[in-house]
PDB file of C-alpha atoms in Angstrom:
ATOM      1  CA  UNK A  23     108.511  98.771 119.863  1.00 85.00           C
ATOM      2  CA  UNK A  24     107.132  95.393 120.864  1.00 91.00           C
ATOM      3  CA  UNK A  25     110.561  93.753 120.855  1.00 95.00           C
ATOM      4  CA  UNK A  26     111.822  96.311 123.370  1.00 95.00           C
ATOM      5  CA  UNK A  27     108.873  95.587 125.655  1.00 97.00           C
ATOM      6  CA  UNK A  28     109.724  91.875 125.674  1.00 97.00           C
ATOM      7  CA  UNK A  29     113.357  92.631 126.516  1.00 98.00           C
ATOM      8  CA  UNK A  30     112.327  94.976 129.333  1.00 98.00           C
ATOM      9  CA  UNK A  31     110.283  92.140 130.822  1.00 97.00           C
ATOM     10  CA  UNK A  32     113.248  89.733 130.574  1.00 98.00           C
ATOM     11  CA  UNK A  33     115.665  92.166 132.238  1.00 98.00           C
ATOM     12  CA  UNK A  34     113.208  92.828 135.051  1.00 98.00           C
ATOM     13  CA  UNK A  35     112.771  89.101 135.637  1.00 97.00           C
ATOM     14  CA  UNK A  36     116.530  88.398 135.527  1.00 97.00           C
ATOM     15  CA  UNK A  37     117.165  91.100 138.158  1.00 96.00           C
ATOM     16  CA  UNK A  38     120.789  91.469 137.057  1.00 96.00           C
ATOM     17  CA  UNK A  39     120.523  95.046 135.804  1.00 97.00           C
ATOM     18  CA  UNK A  40     118.628  98.232 136.598  1.00 97.00           C
ATOM     19  CA  UNK A  41     117.101  99.921 133.554  1.00 97.00           C
ATOM     20  CA  UNK A  42     117.695 103.687 133.511  1.00 97.00           C
ATOM     21  CA  UNK A  43     115.762 104.330 130.304  1.00 97.00           C
ATOM     22  CA  UNK A  44     115.549 103.909 126.538  1.00 97.00           C
ATOM     23  CA  UNK A  45     116.940 105.603 123.455  1.00 96.00           C
ATOM     24  CA  UNK A  46     114.939 105.770 120.235  1.00 94.00           C
ATOM     25  CA  UNK A  47     115.478 107.600 116.958  1.00 89.00           C
ATOM     26  CA  UNK A  48     111.791 107.557 115.988  1.00 90.00           C
ATOM     27  CA  UNK A  49     109.885 108.354 119.184  1.00 92.00           C
ATOM     28  CA  UNK A  50     109.828 111.610 121.174  1.00 94.00           C
ATOM     29  CA  UNK A  51     112.021 112.182 124.174  1.00 95.00           C
ATOM     30  CA  UNK A  52     110.016 111.769 127.375  1.00 95.00           C
ATOM     31  CA  UNK A  53     107.582 109.164 126.036  1.00 96.00           C
ATOM     32  CA  UNK A  54     107.052 106.385 128.582  1.00 96.00           C
ATOM     33  CA  UNK A  55     107.333 102.689 127.674  1.00 95.00           C
ATOM     34  CA  UNK A  56     106.409 100.199 130.421  1.00 95.00           C
ATOM     35  CA  UNK A  57     107.376 102.744 133.040  1.00 95.00           C
ATOM     36  CA  UNK A  58     110.680 103.787 131.449  1.00 97.00           C
ATOM     37  CA  UNK A  59     111.329 107.102 129.752  1.00 97.00           C
ATOM     38  CA  UNK A  60     112.834 107.609 126.319  1.00 97.00           C
ATOM     39  CA  UNK A  61     115.912 109.660 127.179  1.00 97.00           C
ATOM     40  CA  UNK A  62     116.892 110.680 123.644  1.00 96.00           C
ATOM     41  CA  UNK A  63     118.593 109.073 120.658  1.00 94.00           C
ATOM     42  CA  UNK A  64     121.804 107.071 120.317  1.00 92.00           C
ATOM     43  CA  UNK A  65     123.672 110.338 119.741  1.00 93.00           C
ATOM     44  CA  UNK A  66     122.735 111.420 123.264  1.00 95.00           C
ATOM     45  CA  UNK A  67     124.499 108.426 124.809  1.00 96.00           C
ATOM     46  CA  UNK A  68     127.787 110.216 125.648  1.00 96.00           C
ATOM     47  CA  UNK A  69     125.972 112.745 127.840  1.00 96.00           C
ATOM     48  CA  UNK A  70     123.610 110.120 129.232  1.00 96.00           C
ATOM     49  CA  UNK A  71     126.445 107.789 130.184  1.00 95.00           C
ATOM     50  CA  UNK A  72     128.195 110.544 132.092  1.00 94.00           C
ATOM     51  CA  UNK A  73     125.043 111.786 133.823  1.00 96.00           C
ATOM     52  CA  UNK A  74     123.593 108.384 134.715  1.00 95.00           C
ATOM     53  CA  UNK A  75     126.745 106.242 135.109  1.00 94.00           C
ATOM     54  CA  UNK A  76     125.480 103.761 132.505  1.00 95.00           C
ATOM     55  CA  UNK A  77     127.256 100.392 132.515  1.00 96.00           C
ATOM     56  CA  UNK A  78     125.880  98.872 129.340  1.00 96.00           C
ATOM     57  CA  UNK A  79     123.132  98.693 126.762  1.00 97.00           C
ATOM     58  CA  UNK A  80     121.106  96.154 124.832  1.00 98.00           C
ATOM     59  CA  UNK A  81     119.845  96.529 121.274  1.00 97.00           C
ATOM     60  CA  UNK A  82     116.086  96.008 121.266  1.00 96.00           C
ATOM     61  CA  UNK A  83     115.695  95.795 117.487  1.00 95.00           C
ATOM     62  CA  UNK A  84     114.151  92.756 115.837  1.00 95.00           C
ATOM     63  CA  UNK A  85     115.540  93.328 112.329  1.00 95.00           C
ATOM     64  CA  UNK A  86     118.989  91.737 112.093  1.00 96.00           C
ATOM     65  CA  UNK A  87     120.472  94.237 109.632  1.00 96.00           C
ATOM     66  CA  UNK A  88     119.175  97.265 111.531  1.00 94.00           C
ATOM     67  CA  UNK A  89     120.485  95.842 114.809  1.00 96.00           C
ATOM     68  CA  UNK A  90     123.936  95.640 113.249  1.00 96.00           C
ATOM     69  CA  UNK A  91     123.760  99.222 111.964  1.00 95.00           C
ATOM     70  CA  UNK A  92     122.820 100.580 115.389  1.00 95.00           C
ATOM     71  CA  UNK A  93     125.564  98.516 117.057  1.00 96.00           C
ATOM     72  CA  UNK A  94     128.082 100.128 114.704  1.00 95.00           C
ATOM     73  CA  UNK A  95     126.751 103.620 115.474  1.00 93.00           C
ATOM     74  CA  UNK A  96     127.060 103.053 119.213  1.00 94.00           C
ATOM     75  CA  UNK A  97     130.530 101.525 118.960  1.00 93.00           C
ATOM     76  CA  UNK A  98     131.720 104.499 116.886  1.00 94.00           C
ATOM     77  CA  UNK A  99     130.942 106.736 119.883  1.00 94.00           C
ATOM     78  CA  UNK A 100     133.776 104.987 121.788  1.00 93.00           C
ATOM     79  CA  UNK A 101     131.824 104.905 125.041  1.00 94.00           C
ATOM     80  CA  UNK A 102     133.120 101.543 126.262  1.00 91.00           C
ATOM     81  CA  UNK A 103     129.541 100.437 126.945  1.00 94.00           C
ATOM     82  CA  UNK A 104     129.059  96.722 127.571  1.00 96.00           C
ATOM     83  CA  UNK A 105     126.620  94.994 125.226  1.00 97.00           C
ATOM     84  CA  UNK A 106     124.685  92.916 127.739  1.00 97.00           C
ATOM     85  CA  UNK A 107     122.672  89.792 126.994  1.00 98.00           C
ATOM     86  CA  UNK A 108     119.195  89.029 128.337  1.00 98.00           C
ATOM     87  CA  UNK A 109     118.078  85.467 129.107  1.00 98.00           C
ATOM     88  CA  UNK A 110     114.563  84.714 130.330  1.00 98.00           C
ATOM     89  CA  UNK A 111     114.550  82.621 133.536  1.00 98.00           C
ATOM     90  CA  UNK A 112     112.333  79.970 131.894  1.00 98.00           C
ATOM     91  CA  UNK A 113     114.849  79.264 129.102  1.00 98.00           C
ATOM     92  CA  UNK A 114     116.403  75.779 129.264  1.00 98.00           C
ATOM     93  CA  UNK A 115     120.068  75.996 128.274  1.00 98.00           C
ATOM     94  CA  UNK A 116     122.578  73.146 128.431  1.00 98.00           C
ATOM     95  CA  UNK A 117     125.599  73.713 130.665  1.00 95.00           C
ATOM     96  CA  UNK A 118     128.164  73.798 127.847  1.00 96.00           C
ATOM     97  CA  UNK A 119     126.419  76.290 125.557  1.00 98.00           C
ATOM     98  CA  UNK A 120     128.369  79.415 124.566  1.00 98.00           C
ATOM     99  CA  UNK A 121     126.314  82.609 124.222  1.00 98.00           C
ATOM    100  CA  UNK A 122     127.724  85.783 122.674  1.00 98.00           C
ATOM    101  CA  UNK A 123     127.327  89.365 123.807  1.00 98.00           C
ATOM    102  CA  UNK A 124     124.127  91.249 123.127  1.00 98.00           C
ATOM    103  CA  UNK A 125     122.069  88.104 122.560  1.00 98.00           C
ATOM    104  CA  UNK A 126     118.432  87.838 123.692  1.00 98.00           C
ATOM    105  CA  UNK A 127     116.927  84.484 124.686  1.00 98.00           C
ATOM    106  CA  UNK A 128     113.202  84.624 125.335  1.00 98.00           C
ATOM    107  CA  UNK A 129     110.726  82.635 127.404  1.00 98.00           C
ATOM    108  CA  UNK A 130     110.590  78.830 127.135  1.00 98.00           C
ATOM    109  CA  UNK A 131     113.467  78.619 124.675  1.00 98.00           C
ATOM    110  CA  UNK A 132     115.525  75.393 124.577  1.00 98.00           C
ATOM    111  CA  UNK A 133     119.205  75.258 123.592  1.00 98.00           C
ATOM    112  CA  UNK A 134     120.865  71.835 123.436  1.00 98.00           C
ATOM    113  CA  UNK A 135     124.323  70.680 124.451  1.00 98.00           C
ATOM    114  CA  UNK A 136     127.449  71.991 122.713  1.00 98.00           C
ATOM    115  CA  UNK A 137     125.580  74.692 120.818  1.00 98.00           C
ATOM    116  CA  UNK A 138     127.251  77.961 119.905  1.00 98.00           C
ATOM    117  CA  UNK A 139     125.233  81.192 119.838  1.00 98.00           C
ATOM    118  CA  UNK A 140     126.936  84.223 118.277  1.00 98.00           C
ATOM    119  CA  UNK A 141     126.792  87.894 119.202  1.00 98.00           C
ATOM    120  CA  UNK A 142     123.562  89.913 118.981  1.00 98.00           C
ATOM    121  CA  UNK A 143     121.337  86.931 118.189  1.00 98.00           C
ATOM    122  CA  UNK A 144     117.641  86.526 119.032  1.00 98.00           C
ATOM    123  CA  UNK A 145     116.047  83.248 120.077  1.00 98.00           C
ATOM    124  CA  UNK A 146     112.367  84.016 120.343  1.00 98.00           C
ATOM    125  CA  UNK A 147     109.641  82.550 122.529  1.00 98.00           C
ATOM    126  CA  UNK A 148     109.308  78.735 122.404  1.00 98.00           C
ATOM    127  CA  UNK A 149     112.148  78.380 119.883  1.00 98.00           C
ATOM    128  CA  UNK A 150     114.453  75.365 120.053  1.00 98.00           C
ATOM    129  CA  UNK A 151     118.018  74.790 118.861  1.00 98.00           C
ATOM    130  CA  UNK A 152     119.077  71.196 119.475  1.00 98.00           C
ATOM    131  CA  UNK A 153     122.537  69.837 120.322  1.00 98.00           C
ATOM    132  CA  UNK A 154     125.591  71.038 118.392  1.00 98.00           C
ATOM    133  CA  UNK A 155     123.647  73.854 116.733  1.00 98.00           C
ATOM    134  CA  UNK A 156     125.315  77.091 115.703  1.00 98.00           C
ATOM    135  CA  UNK A 157     123.962  80.573 115.089  1.00 98.00           C
ATOM    136  CA  UNK A 158     126.096  83.243 113.440  1.00 98.00           C
ATOM    137  CA  UNK A 159     126.201  86.829 114.691  1.00 98.00           C
ATOM    138  CA  UNK A 160     122.983  88.848 114.259  1.00 98.00           C
ATOM    139  CA  UNK A 161     120.913  85.799 113.309  1.00 98.00           C
ATOM    140  CA  UNK A 162     117.432  85.136 114.704  1.00 98.00           C
ATOM    141  CA  UNK A 163     114.844  82.443 115.342  1.00 98.00           C
ATOM    142  CA  UNK A 164     111.212  83.572 115.406  1.00 98.00           C
ATOM    143  CA  UNK A 165     108.710  82.185 117.941  1.00 98.00           C
ATOM    144  CA  UNK A 166     108.102  78.456 117.618  1.00 98.00           C
ATOM    145  CA  UNK A 167     111.093  77.615 115.399  1.00 98.00           C
ATOM    146  CA  UNK A 168     112.375  74.050 115.889  1.00 98.00           C
ATOM    147  CA  UNK A 169     115.901  73.268 114.707  1.00 98.00           C
ATOM    148  CA  UNK A 170     117.275  69.729 114.921  1.00 98.00           C
ATOM    149  CA  UNK A 171     120.747  68.740 116.040  1.00 98.00           C
ATOM    150  CA  UNK A 172     123.781  70.061 114.199  1.00 98.00           C
ATOM    151  CA  UNK A 173     121.848  72.822 112.420  1.00 98.00           C
ATOM    152  CA  UNK A 174     123.819  75.894 111.330  1.00 98.00           C
ATOM    153  CA  UNK A 175     122.198  79.320 110.911  1.00 98.00           C
ATOM    154  CA  UNK A 176     124.415  81.828 109.093  1.00 98.00           C
ATOM    155  CA  UNK A 177     125.048  85.377 110.257  1.00 98.00           C
ATOM    156  CA  UNK A 178     122.227  87.901 109.770  1.00 98.00           C
ATOM    157  CA  UNK A 179     119.763  85.168 108.753  1.00 98.00           C
ATOM    158  CA  UNK A 180     116.185  85.160 110.051  1.00 98.00           C
ATOM    159  CA  UNK A 181     114.105  82.004 110.442  1.00 98.00           C
ATOM    160  CA  UNK A 182     110.363  82.748 110.384  1.00 97.00           C
ATOM    161  CA  UNK A 183     107.545  81.773 112.720  1.00 97.00           C
ATOM    162  CA  UNK A 184     107.110  78.072 113.338  1.00 98.00           C
ATOM    163  CA  UNK A 185     109.653  76.889 110.764  1.00 98.00           C
ATOM    164  CA  UNK A 186     111.154  73.409 111.251  1.00 98.00           C
ATOM    165  CA  UNK A 187     114.758  72.651 110.257  1.00 98.00           C
ATOM    166  CA  UNK A 188     115.867  69.040 109.952  1.00 98.00           C
ATOM    167  CA  UNK A 189     118.968  67.610 111.594  1.00 98.00           C
ATOM    168  CA  UNK A 190     122.289  68.714 110.092  1.00 98.00           C
ATOM    169  CA  UNK A 191     120.880  71.318 107.697  1.00 98.00           C
ATOM    170  CA  UNK A 192     122.888  74.483 107.033  1.00 98.00           C
ATOM    171  CA  UNK A 193     121.352  77.872 106.236  1.00 98.00           C
ATOM    172  CA  UNK A 194     123.638  80.505 104.712  1.00 98.00           C
ATOM    173  CA  UNK A 195     124.203  84.152 105.592  1.00 98.00           C
ATOM    174  CA  UNK A 196     121.625  86.924 105.168  1.00 97.00           C
ATOM    175  CA  UNK A 197     118.788  84.498 104.439  1.00 97.00           C
ATOM    176  CA  UNK A 198     115.126  84.715 105.284  1.00 97.00           C
ATOM    177  CA  UNK A 199     113.279  81.433 105.843  1.00 98.00           C
ATOM    178  CA  UNK A 200     109.532  81.936 105.578  1.00 97.00           C
ATOM    179  CA  UNK A 201     107.063  81.167 108.346  1.00 97.00           C
ATOM    180  CA  UNK A 202     105.915  77.563 108.619  1.00 97.00           C
ATOM    181  CA  UNK A 203     108.615  76.229 106.313  1.00 98.00           C
ATOM    182  CA  UNK A 204     110.033  72.716 106.509  1.00 98.00           C
ATOM    183  CA  UNK A 205     113.747  72.981 105.723  1.00 98.00           C
ATOM    184  CA  UNK A 206     114.984  69.575 104.538  1.00 98.00           C
ATOM    185  CA  UNK A 207     118.191  70.562 102.714  1.00 98.00           C
ATOM    186  CA  UNK A 208     120.875  73.235 102.806  1.00 98.00           C
ATOM    187  CA  UNK A 209     119.943  76.788 101.824  1.00 98.00           C
ATOM    188  CA  UNK A 210     122.497  79.166 100.256  1.00 97.00           C
ATOM    189  CA  UNK A 211     123.320  82.735 101.285  1.00 98.00           C
ATOM    190  CA  UNK A 212     121.446  85.949 100.416  1.00 97.00           C
ATOM    191  CA  UNK A 213     118.176  84.257  99.495  1.00 97.00           C
ATOM    192  CA  UNK A 214     114.536  84.135 100.526  1.00 97.00           C
ATOM    193  CA  UNK A 215     113.242  80.573 100.787  1.00 98.00           C
ATOM    194  CA  UNK A 216     110.005  79.070 102.041  1.00 97.00           C
ATOM    195  CA  UNK A 217     107.530  76.242 101.642  1.00 98.00           C
ATOM    196  CA  UNK A 218     107.071  72.584 102.600  1.00 97.00           C
ATOM    197  CA  UNK A 219     109.634  71.554 101.636  1.00 97.00           C
ATOM    198  CA  UNK A 220     111.500  74.850 101.777  1.00 98.00           C
ATOM    199  CA  UNK A 221     112.763  76.040  98.385  1.00 97.00           C
ATOM    200  CA  UNK A 222     114.642  79.008  96.958  1.00 97.00           C
ATOM    201  CA  UNK A 223     112.262  81.817  95.966  1.00 97.00           C
ATOM    202  CA  UNK A 224     114.448  84.809  95.173  1.00 96.00           C
ATOM    203  CA  UNK A 225     117.690  86.587  95.972  1.00 97.00           C
ATOM    204  CA  UNK A 226     117.848  89.287  98.619  1.00 96.00           C
ATOM    205  CA  UNK A 227     120.196  92.030  99.788  1.00 93.00           C
ATOM    206  CA  UNK A 228     121.394  92.331 103.360  1.00 90.00           C
ATOM    207  CA  UNK A 229     119.476  95.590 103.845  1.00 89.00           C
ATOM    208  CA  UNK A 230     116.119  94.130 102.720  1.00 91.00           C
ATOM    209  CA  UNK A 231     113.739  94.027 105.657  1.00 83.00           C
ATOM    210  CA  UNK A 232     113.051  90.463 106.689  1.00 77.00           C
ATOM    211  CA  UNK A 233     109.316  91.044 107.141  1.00 71.00           C
ATOM    212  CA  UNK A 234     108.762  92.298 103.578  1.00 61.00           C
TER     213      UNK A 234
END
């Protein structure tokens, strides 16, 4: 999908890895995406690793819950594949930031000093996480999100397009923050919240798609 295309562009610009191809459970084998062939599904990875001497993989899935499910499927194959990260060359990242495995940081992203980014996170185009921010595993910032200093984003939570989060605010696990929201106070776990100011709207389950 579109997220995979963005990641392909980042990897090509980083020039750290050579892409051998893609796996996809919903598109036919042999289809070409930006010059790269779909080689099969995740279940074909054992044979593909042996045939192509694959070092690692990256999960090009925008939905946080689905990304976790696919990670688990791949890890259950016991292939010892490295989950690589991809960081666009235009990203501005402070020298003491910690970034977990499998995380994608897109163009013109800013990450401030002493921030901690978990595993398999997404920081989308023109997003900003100021100093001392934290993002739990499988969390994501959509394009244009601005988070002040000391903000905490819980695991598997998704912050929507252009949302602003004030300094020191904490967002719980498995949350969805709606596009354009202004988050002025802490938000609990397993909820959908949006508005200016951002308010609780309803509960959600971890498997609920964040775009619905």
